[in-house]
Structure formats: structure tokens, C-alpha cells
CSV table of C-alpha atoms in Angstrom, one decimal:
chain,number,residue,atom,x,y,z
E,1,MET,CA,146.3,-146.6,133.3
E,2,HIS,CA,146.4,-142.9,133.5
E,3,ASN,CA,143.3,-142.9,135.7
E,4,PHE,CA,144.8,-145.5,138.0
E,5,ASN,CA,147.9,-143.3,138.5
E,6,ASN,CA,145.7,-140.3,139.3
E,7,PHE,CA,143.7,-142.3,141.8
E,8,LYS,CA,147.0,-143.4,143.5
E,9,ARG,CA,148.2,-139.8,143.7
E,10,PHE,CA,144.8,-138.8,145.1
E,11,LEU,CA,145.0,-141.5,147.8
E,12,GLY,CA,148.6,-140.4,148.7
E,13,VAL,CA,147.5,-136.7,149.1
E,14,LEU,CA,144.5,-137.8,151.1
E,15,ALA,CA,146.7,-139.9,153.4
E,16,VAL,CA,149.1,-137.0,153.9
E,17,VAL,CA,146.2,-134.5,154.6
E,18,ALA,CA,144.6,-137.0,157.0
E,19,SER,CA,148.0,-137.5,158.8
E,20,LEU,CA,148.4,-133.7,159.1
E,21,LEU,CA,144.9,-133.3,160.5
E,22,VAL,CA,145.5,-136.0,163.1
E,23,ILE,CA,148.8,-134.4,164.2
E,24,ALA,CA,147.2,-131.0,164.3
E,25,THR,CA,144.3,-132.3,166.5
E,26,ILE,CA,146.8,-134.0,168.9
E,27,VAL,CA,148.9,-130.8,169.2
E,28,PHE,CA,145.7,-128.7,169.7
E,29,ARG,CA,144.4,-131.2,172.4
E,30,MET,CA,147.7,-131.2,174.1
E,31,GLN,CA,147.7,-127.4,174.3
E,32,GLN,CA,144.2,-127.4,175.7
E,33,GLU,CA,145.0,-130.0,178.4
E,34,VAL,CA,147.9,-128.2,180.1
E,35,ALA,CA,147.9,-129.1,183.9
E,36,PRO,CA,146.0,-126.5,186.0
E,37,LYS,CA,148.2,-124.2,188.0
E,38,LEU,CA,148.6,-125.0,191.7
E,39,ALA,CA,146.8,-122.5,193.9
E,40,VAL,CA,149.8,-121.8,196.2
E,41,ARG,CA,149.2,-118.8,198.4
E,42,LYS,CA,152.2,-116.5,198.2
E,43,LEU,CA,153.8,-116.0,201.5
E,44,PRO,CA,154.3,-112.5,202.8
E,45,VAL,CA,157.9,-111.4,202.5
E,46,GLN,CA,158.5,-111.6,206.2
E,47,VAL,CA,157.1,-115.1,206.6
E,48,ASP,CA,159.6,-118.0,206.3
E,49,VAL,CA,157.4,-121.0,207.2
E,50,SER,CA,153.6,-121.3,207.2
E,51,LEU,CA,151.9,-124.2,209.0
E,52,GLN,CA,148.3,-125.3,209.3
E,53,LYS,CA,147.1,-126.7,212.6
E,54,PHE,CA,149.8,-125.6,214.9
E,55,HIS,CA,150.2,-127.3,218.3
E,56,TYR,CA,152.8,-126.6,221.0
E,57,THR,CA,153.0,-128.0,224.5
E,58,GLU,CA,155.2,-126.4,227.2
E,59,THR,CA,156.3,-128.9,229.9
E,60,LYS,CA,158.3,-128.4,233.1
E,61,GLN,CA,159.8,-131.4,235.0
E,62,GLY,CA,157.6,-133.7,232.9
E,63,ALA,CA,154.4,-132.0,233.7
E,64,LYS,CA,152.3,-130.1,231.1
E,65,ARG,CA,152.3,-126.3,232.0
E,66,TRP,CA,150.3,-125.1,229.0
E,67,GLU,CA,149.4,-126.0,225.5
E,68,LEU,CA,149.0,-123.7,222.5
E,69,THR,CA,147.0,-124.6,219.4
E,70,ALA,CA,146.2,-122.5,216.3
E,71,ASP,CA,144.5,-122.9,213.0
E,72,ARG,CA,147.4,-121.4,211.2
E,73,ALA,CA,151.0,-120.3,212.2
E,74,GLU,CA,153.4,-118.2,210.2
E,75,TYR,CA,157.0,-118.1,211.3
E,76,ASN,CA,159.2,-115.1,210.8
E,77,LYS,CA,162.8,-116.3,211.3
E,78,LYS,CA,164.4,-112.9,211.6
E,79,ALA,CA,162.0,-111.7,214.3
E,80,ASP,CA,161.8,-115.2,215.8
E,81,ILE,CA,158.0,-114.8,216.2
E,82,SER,CA,155.2,-117.1,215.1
E,83,TYR,CA,152.0,-115.3,214.1
E,84,LEU,CA,149.1,-117.4,215.0
E,85,THR,CA,145.4,-117.3,213.9
E,86,GLY,CA,142.5,-119.0,215.5
E,87,VAL,CA,144.2,-119.4,218.9
E,88,ARG,CA,143.4,-121.6,221.8
E,89,MET,CA,145.6,-121.7,224.9
E,90,LEU,CA,145.1,-124.2,227.7
E,91,VAL,CA,146.8,-123.4,231.0
E,92,HIS,CA,147.0,-126.3,233.4
E,93,GLY,CA,146.6,-125.0,237.0
E,94,ALA,CA,148.6,-126.1,240.0
E,95,GLY,CA,147.2,-127.4,243.2
E,96,GLY,CA,143.8,-128.5,241.9
E,97,VAL,CA,142.7,-125.1,240.6
E,98,GLY,CA,141.7,-126.7,237.3
E,99,ASP,CA,142.4,-125.8,233.7
E,100,LEU,CA,142.1,-122.4,232.2
E,101,GLU,CA,141.2,-122.2,228.5
E,102,ILE,CA,141.9,-118.9,226.7
E,103,THR,CA,140.8,-118.2,223.1
E,104,ALA,CA,141.8,-115.3,220.9
E,105,GLN,CA,141.6,-114.3,217.2
E,106,HIS,CA,145.3,-113.9,216.9
E,107,ALA,CA,148.5,-114.3,218.8
E,108,GLU,CA,152.2,-113.6,218.5
E,109,TYR,CA,154.3,-116.4,220.0
E,110,HIS,CA,157.9,-115.2,220.8
E,111,ASN,CA,160.0,-118.4,220.3
E,112,GLY,CA,162.9,-117.1,222.4
E,113,THR,CA,161.0,-116.1,225.5
E,114,ARG,CA,157.9,-118.2,224.9
E,115,ASP,CA,155.9,-115.2,225.7
E,116,ILE,CA,152.5,-114.9,223.9
E,117,ALA,CA,150.6,-111.8,223.0
E,118,LEU,CA,146.9,-112.8,222.6
E,119,ILE,CA,145.1,-110.3,220.5
E,120,GLY,CA,141.4,-109.7,219.6
E,121,ASP,CA,138.4,-110.9,221.6
E,122,VAL,CA,140.5,-112.7,224.3
E,123,ARG,CA,138.3,-114.9,226.5
E,124,GLY,CA,139.4,-116.9,229.4
E,125,LYS,CA,137.3,-119.6,230.9
E,126,SER,CA,138.1,-121.9,233.8
E,127,ASP,CA,136.5,-125.3,234.5
E,128,LYS,CA,135.6,-123.9,237.9
E,129,GLY,CA,133.1,-121.6,236.3
E,130,TYR,CA,134.8,-118.2,236.2
E,131,GLY,CA,136.1,-116.3,233.1
E,132,PHE,CA,137.5,-113.1,231.8
E,133,PHE,CA,137.3,-111.0,228.7
E,134,ALA,CA,139.7,-108.4,227.3
E,135,PRO,CA,140.7,-107.1,223.9
E,136,ARG,CA,144.3,-108.0,224.4
E,137,VAL,CA,146.2,-110.1,227.0
E,138,ASN,CA,150.0,-110.9,227.2
E,139,TYR,CA,151.3,-114.1,228.7
E,140,ILE,CA,154.7,-113.8,230.4
E,141,ALA,CA,155.9,-117.4,230.4
E,142,ALA,CA,158.7,-117.0,233.0
E,143,ARG,CA,156.3,-115.7,235.6
E,144,THR,CA,153.2,-117.7,234.3
E,145,LEU,CA,151.5,-114.3,234.4
E,146,LEU,CA,148.7,-113.0,232.2
E,147,THR,CA,148.7,-109.2,232.0
E,148,THR,CA,146.8,-106.5,230.2
E,149,ALA,CA,146.6,-102.7,230.3
E,150,GLU,CA,143.1,-102.8,228.8
E,151,ARG,CA,139.7,-102.8,230.4
E,152,VAL,CA,139.0,-106.3,231.6
E,153,ARG,CA,135.8,-108.0,232.7
E,154,LEU,CA,135.8,-111.0,235.0
E,155,THR,CA,132.8,-113.2,235.9
E,156,ASP,CA,132.4,-115.8,238.6
E,157,VAL,CA,129.6,-117.6,240.2
E,158,GLY,CA,127.7,-114.9,242.1
E,159,SER,CA,130.0,-112.0,241.1
E,160,GLN,CA,131.0,-109.7,238.2
E,161,LEU,CA,134.2,-107.6,238.3
E,162,GLU,CA,135.6,-105.0,236.0
E,163,GLY,CA,138.8,-102.9,236.0
E,164,THR,CA,141.5,-101.4,233.9
E,165,GLY,CA,144.8,-103.3,233.8
E,166,MET,CA,145.1,-106.8,235.2
E,167,GLU,CA,147.8,-109.2,236.5
E,168,TYR,CA,146.5,-112.7,236.6
E,169,GLN,CA,148.6,-115.5,238.0
E,170,ALA,CA,147.8,-118.4,235.7
E,171,GLN,CA,149.0,-121.1,238.1
E,172,THR,CA,147.3,-120.0,241.3
E,173,ARG,CA,144.5,-117.9,239.7
E,174,LYS,CA,145.2,-115.0,242.0
E,175,PHE,CA,144.7,-111.7,240.2
E,176,ARG,CA,144.9,-108.0,240.6
E,177,LEU,CA,143.0,-105.3,238.8
E,178,MET,CA,145.1,-102.1,238.7
E,179,LYS,CA,142.6,-99.3,238.5
E,180,ASP,CA,138.9,-98.1,238.2
E,181,VAL,CA,137.5,-101.2,239.8
E,182,THR,CA,133.8,-102.0,240.0
E,183,ALA,CA,132.4,-105.2,241.5
E,184,LEU,CA,128.9,-106.6,241.9
E,185,TYR,CA,128.2,-109.4,244.4
E,186,ARG,CA,124.8,-111.0,244.1
E,187,GLN,CA,123.3,-112.1,247.4
E,188,GLU,CA,121.3,-115.4,247.8
E,189,GLY,CA,121.1,-116.0,244.1
E,190,LYS,CA,119.6,-112.5,243.3
L,1,MET,CA,119.0,-77.3,274.6
L,2,MET,CA,121.7,-79.9,274.6
L,3,ARG,CA,121.7,-82.5,277.3
L,4,ARG,CA,124.7,-84.8,278.0
L,5,ILE,CA,124.1,-88.3,279.3
L,6,LEU,CA,126.9,-90.4,280.7
L,7,PHE,CA,126.2,-94.0,281.3
L,8,GLY,CA,128.0,-95.5,284.4
L,9,SER,CA,128.2,-99.2,283.8
L,10,VAL,CA,131.4,-100.8,282.6
L,11,LEU,CA,129.6,-102.7,279.9
L,12,ALA,CA,126.7,-100.6,279.2
L,13,LEU,CA,124.4,-101.1,276.2
L,14,SER,CA,122.8,-98.2,274.7
L,15,LEU,CA,120.0,-98.6,272.3
L,16,PHE,CA,120.4,-95.5,270.2
L,17,ALA,CA,118.4,-93.7,267.6
L,18,ALA,CA,115.3,-95.8,267.2
L,19,ALA,CA,113.5,-92.6,266.8
L,20,ALA,CA,116.1,-90.7,264.9
L,21,PHE,CA,116.7,-93.5,262.4
L,22,GLY,CA,113.2,-94.8,262.0
L,23,ALA,CA,112.2,-98.4,262.6
L,24,GLN,CA,111.3,-99.8,259.2
L,25,ALA,CA,113.4,-102.7,258.0
L,26,THR,CA,114.9,-102.0,254.6
L,27,GLY,CA,115.9,-105.6,253.7
L,28,SER,CA,119.1,-104.1,252.2
L,29,SER,CA,121.2,-107.1,253.2
L,30,LYS,CA,119.5,-109.1,250.4
L,31,GLU,CA,120.3,-106.5,247.8
L,32,PRO,CA,123.4,-107.0,245.6
L,33,LEU,CA,126.6,-105.5,247.0
L,34,LYS,CA,128.3,-103.0,244.6
L,35,VAL,CA,131.9,-102.0,245.3
L,36,LYS,CA,134.1,-99.4,243.6
L,37,SER,CA,137.8,-98.9,244.3
L,38,ASP,CA,141.1,-98.1,242.8
L,39,THR,CA,142.5,-101.6,242.9
L,40,LEU,CA,141.4,-105.1,243.6
L,41,THR,CA,143.4,-108.2,244.6
L,42,THR,CA,141.7,-111.6,244.8
L,43,ASP,CA,142.8,-114.8,246.4
L,44,ASN,CA,140.8,-117.8,245.2
L,45,GLU,CA,142.4,-120.1,247.8
L,46,LYS,CA,141.3,-117.9,250.7
L,47,LYS,CA,138.2,-116.8,248.8
L,48,THR,CA,138.8,-113.2,249.5
L,49,ALA,CA,138.7,-110.0,247.4
L,50,THR,CA,140.6,-107.0,248.7
L,51,PHE,CA,139.6,-103.6,247.4
L,52,GLU,CA,142.0,-100.7,248.1
L,53,GLY,CA,141.9,-97.0,247.5
L,54,LYS,CA,138.8,-94.8,247.9
L,55,VAL,CA,136.5,-97.8,248.4
L,56,VAL,CA,132.8,-97.2,248.1
L,57,ALA,CA,130.5,-100.1,248.8
L,58,ARG,CA,126.7,-99.9,248.3
L,59,GLN,CA,124.0,-102.3,249.4
L,60,GLY,CA,120.4,-101.1,249.2
L,61,ASP,CA,120.2,-97.7,250.9
L,62,MET,CA,123.5,-98.2,252.8
L,63,THR,CA,126.8,-96.8,251.6
L,64,LEU,CA,130.2,-97.7,253.2
L,65,TYR,CA,133.4,-95.7,252.6
L,66,ALA,CA,136.8,-97.0,253.6
L,67,ASP,CA,140.5,-97.1,252.7
L,68,ARG,CA,140.5,-100.9,252.3
L,69,LEU,CA,137.7,-103.5,252.1
L,70,VAL,CA,138.1,-107.2,252.3
L,71,VAL,CA,135.2,-109.2,250.9
L,72,SER,CA,135.1,-112.9,252.0
L,73,TYR,CA,132.9,-115.3,250.1
L,74,SER,CA,132.0,-119.0,250.5
L,75,GLY,CA,129.7,-121.7,249.4
L,76,PRO,CA,128.8,-123.0,246.0
L,77,GLY,CA,127.2,-119.8,245.0
L,78,ASN,CA,130.2,-117.7,246.3
L,79,GLU,CA,127.9,-115.7,248.5
L,80,VAL,CA,129.4,-112.9,250.5
L,81,SER,CA,130.0,-114.2,254.1
L,82,GLN,CA,131.8,-111.2,255.5
L,83,VAL,CA,132.9,-107.7,254.6
L,84,GLU,CA,135.7,-106.1,256.7
L,85,ALA,CA,136.6,-102.4,256.3
L,86,PHE,CA,139.8,-100.8,257.4
L,87,GLY,CA,140.8,-97.1,257.7
L,88,ASN,CA,138.5,-94.1,257.8
L,89,VAL,CA,135.4,-96.3,257.8
L,90,ARG,CA,132.2,-94.3,257.3
L,91,ILE,CA,128.7,-95.8,256.9
L,92,VAL,CA,125.8,-93.7,255.7
L,93,GLN,CA,122.2,-94.8,255.7
L,94,GLN,CA,119.6,-92.2,255.1
L,95,GLU,CA,120.3,-89.5,257.8
L,96,ARG,CA,122.4,-91.8,260.0
L,97,GLN,CA,126.1,-91.9,259.7
L,98,ALA,CA,128.6,-94.2,261.6
L,99,THR,CA,132.3,-93.8,261.6
L,100,GLY,CA,135.3,-95.8,263.0
L,101,ALA,CA,138.7,-97.1,262.2
L,102,HIS,CA,137.6,-100.6,261.6
L,103,GLY,CA,134.3,-102.3,260.8
L,104,VAL,CA,133.0,-105.8,260.1
L,105,TYR,CA,129.8,-106.4,258.3
L,106,ASP,CA,128.0,-109.8,258.5
L,107,PRO,CA,125.4,-110.0,255.7
L,108,LYS,CA,123.6,-113.0,257.3
L,109,THR,CA,122.7,-111.0,260.4
L,110,ALA,CA,122.8,-107.6,258.6
L,111,ARG,CA,125.0,-106.3,261.4
L,112,ILE,CA,128.1,-104.1,261.3
L,113,THR,CA,130.5,-104.0,264.3
L,114,LEU,CA,132.5,-100.8,264.4
L,115,ASP,CA,135.5,-100.2,266.6
L,116,GLY,CA,138.4,-97.7,266.7
L,117,ASN,CA,136.7,-94.7,268.1
L,118,PRO,CA,133.3,-95.6,266.7
L,119,ARG,CA,130.7,-92.9,266.5
L,120,VAL,CA,127.2,-92.7,265.3
L,121,VAL,CA,125.7,-89.4,264.3
L,122,SER,CA,122.1,-88.7,263.4
L,123,GLY,CA,121.4,-85.0,262.8
L,124,GLU,CA,122.8,-83.3,265.9
L,125,ASP,CA,122.6,-86.5,268.0
L,126,VAL,CA,125.9,-88.3,268.7
L,127,VAL,CA,126.8,-91.5,270.5
L,128,THR,CA,130.3,-92.8,271.1
L,129,GLY,CA,131.7,-95.9,272.9
L,130,LYS,CA,134.2,-98.7,272.5
L,131,VAL,CA,132.3,-100.8,270.1
L,132,ILE,CA,129.1,-99.9,268.2
L,133,VAL,CA,127.0,-102.6,266.6
L,134,TYR,CA,124.9,-101.2,263.8
L,135,TYR,CA,121.8,-103.2,262.7
L,136,VAL,CA,121.3,-102.4,259.1
L,137,ASN,CA,117.8,-103.7,258.6
L,138,GLU,CA,116.4,-102.6,261.9
L,139,GLN,CA,118.2,-99.3,261.7
L,140,LYS,CA,119.3,-99.2,265.3
L,141,SER,CA,122.7,-99.2,267.0
L,142,VAL,CA,123.9,-100.8,270.2
L,143,VAL,CA,126.9,-99.0,271.8
L,144,THR,CA,129.2,-100.9,274.2
L,145,SER,CA,131.6,-99.2,276.6
L,146,GLY,CA,135.0,-100.5,277.5
L,147,PRO,CA,136.9,-100.6,280.8
L,148,LYS,CA,138.2,-97.2,280.3
L,149,GLU,CA,135.8,-95.8,277.8
L,150,ARG,CA,132.2,-95.2,278.8
L,151,VAL,CA,129.3,-94.8,276.4
L,152,GLU,CA,128.7,-91.2,275.7
L,153,ALA,CA,125.6,-89.8,274.1
L,154,VAL,CA,124.6,-86.3,273.0
L,155,ILE,CA,120.9,-86.2,272.2
L,156,HIS,CA,118.9,-83.2,271.2
L,157,PRO,CA,115.3,-83.9,272.4
L,158,GLY,CA,114.1,-80.9,270.6
L,159,GLY,CA,115.4,-82.1,267.3
L,160,LYS,CA,113.3,-82.7,264.2
L,161,ASP,CA,112.8,-86.3,265.1
L,162,ALA,CA,111.6,-85.5,268.7
L,163,GLY,CA,108.2,-86.9,269.5
L,164,GLN,CA,108.4,-89.9,267.0
L,165,LYS,CA,107.5,-93.3,268.3
L,166,ARG,CA,110.5,-95.1,269.9
């Protein structure tokens, strides 16, 4: 009888120990399986909204004037400027002059004026075969004018032009180089 | 000793400087045209490029100086079809120099037509007239007189080029 009581006590203790071990294991497992932290990039203090794959189209009287796309856009509400990265701008020409595609590493899009500062390896290329290259170009939306104070190089079929400072009328493709101009015209395909 | 020759015809043609300028064709009209200037304005509709301010244009051994130069181009290859120079036009090719107020260069014929008191100078020899047509490749000039302006040439037979084949 005494032995039977001892055995019952032993089983009771065993059951309690086993229960404690199960609870301890569950608690330990739960602590190990905490959900991973979300890798949210902290926005800079001056950025209010950050967007991936930005696209903006400017129209006038129902016709597309230009389109702006970017891999990333960060909007600063206080300055009312969107800072764009991986930029592509497509200017639709008037009067059959064709489209002009401009790419740049970065851009600052001024929401109020719709002016755009294209910065870093700015390259323009028209579907008529000519193009330009400059380190920085500003687009003045009200005048549909591309301007730069930097050295700019323009290439066309049969010619190569260089100058410092440029005003380039995006709609008509007329342009002016402001100083230190050099031009090379190849003759008869030479 | 200097000798002055006055040609009497109303529309006289004077072939000038074959000896003074040599007779070998340079083929410079096939060479690329290089232009330097202060400013450049282009018009894709009209297919023109206007260079202004201290313009210097070089093609082969020929150099053209002017206040303003308008380059016209055409065709699928945008080849230069005409070059028009305005103001203080000066063309230098080897020892030959031509000046005038206005000049038109046709690359196809390699010919420059100068007007506005045109003048061709080679060494001490000088020819003036109403219009001077300057043949770039042949290195010769044809001087035309006007109704009131006769061709005038000042040639120095004893010059360094005297005796060369004409």
C-alpha cells in the first residue's frame, strides 16, 4: 500500500514536471519565432512621400506635350519639389518634328512651375537622328525651353556641334549655342 | 616696276593669278568643314545654321573669316549645300587672299562668289572688280566688272612668281 502511494506521488510529480517542460518549450519556441522586422527604408527628414515608378504626363488642349517617368520620386511638401532618380523625359514635338527623349541620372521637378532640372549625364535623342549631351539641363515648362550654362555637344547626321550655354526650343527644335562654338560638317559622307 | 592695267569692257572677265596661285587642284571641297564662332543659331525647318561673332571656317587649306556665316544643308546626309558669309569676309588660301563684304560658297562647284568691293591679293598683285568668282580647287579667280566699276588689276611681273607657267 505504501509503495502504491509512493508510485502515485511519483506519477503526479512526473506529470507536473512534464507539463512544465511542455510550457517552457512552447514559451521558448514563441520567443524564437518573433516575426522578422520589416525592412522599411527610413525617409529623409525633408521627404514627405516616396514613390516607386513615377509617371507624369503634361497635356495642353488635350494633346500630350511631354511625359516624365522616373524609377523613384521623393516629394518634399515644404519645397514643393519632387526629387527624381532614373529619369526619362519624352517631349512630343509640334509640326512633325518627332519626339525627343531625354534621360538623366536625377531630376528636380518643381510642382508649382512644372519646371524640371535634369542633372547628371543628360542625353537627348530625337527620332530624327540628332542628339545632345550635357552634364545639366533645365526645362522651363512655360516656354517649352531647354537651357544649360554648361558645355554641350550636339550630334546630327553629317555634323557635330559644341558650345557653352544652350537654349533649345523643345517644340520646334530650334536651338542657340551661346559661346565658344565649334562645328564640324562632314562632306559626302567623309 | 609696277604696271597698271585697266580693262575697258563693261562685263570683262579677267582670269587672274594662275601663276601667282599655282594650278594644282587641292580637292579641299571634299574635306570636312570646320567652323568656330562666338554663337550659333540653328533652324531645323529651314535647315540652316547661323554662326555669328569672329567666325573662322576651315576646309582643307582654305580659311574663311567673317562676321556672320550661314551654313545651309540638305539631303538625307545633311550635306552642306551653301555657305554664305556676311561682313568683313576674308578668304585665305596659301598665299592668296580675297576680301569682300559678302560671299557665297557653293561646295558642289567649289566656287566662292564675292561682292561688296571684292579684292583678290597675291603677294603684291591685286585685282578688284564688281564681282569676283574664286575657284577653290583650281586656285584661280574670275573678276567681273560692273556698269560703273571696271576691273582693275595691279600685277608685278617681276614678282617672285614671275616666269611660272600660266
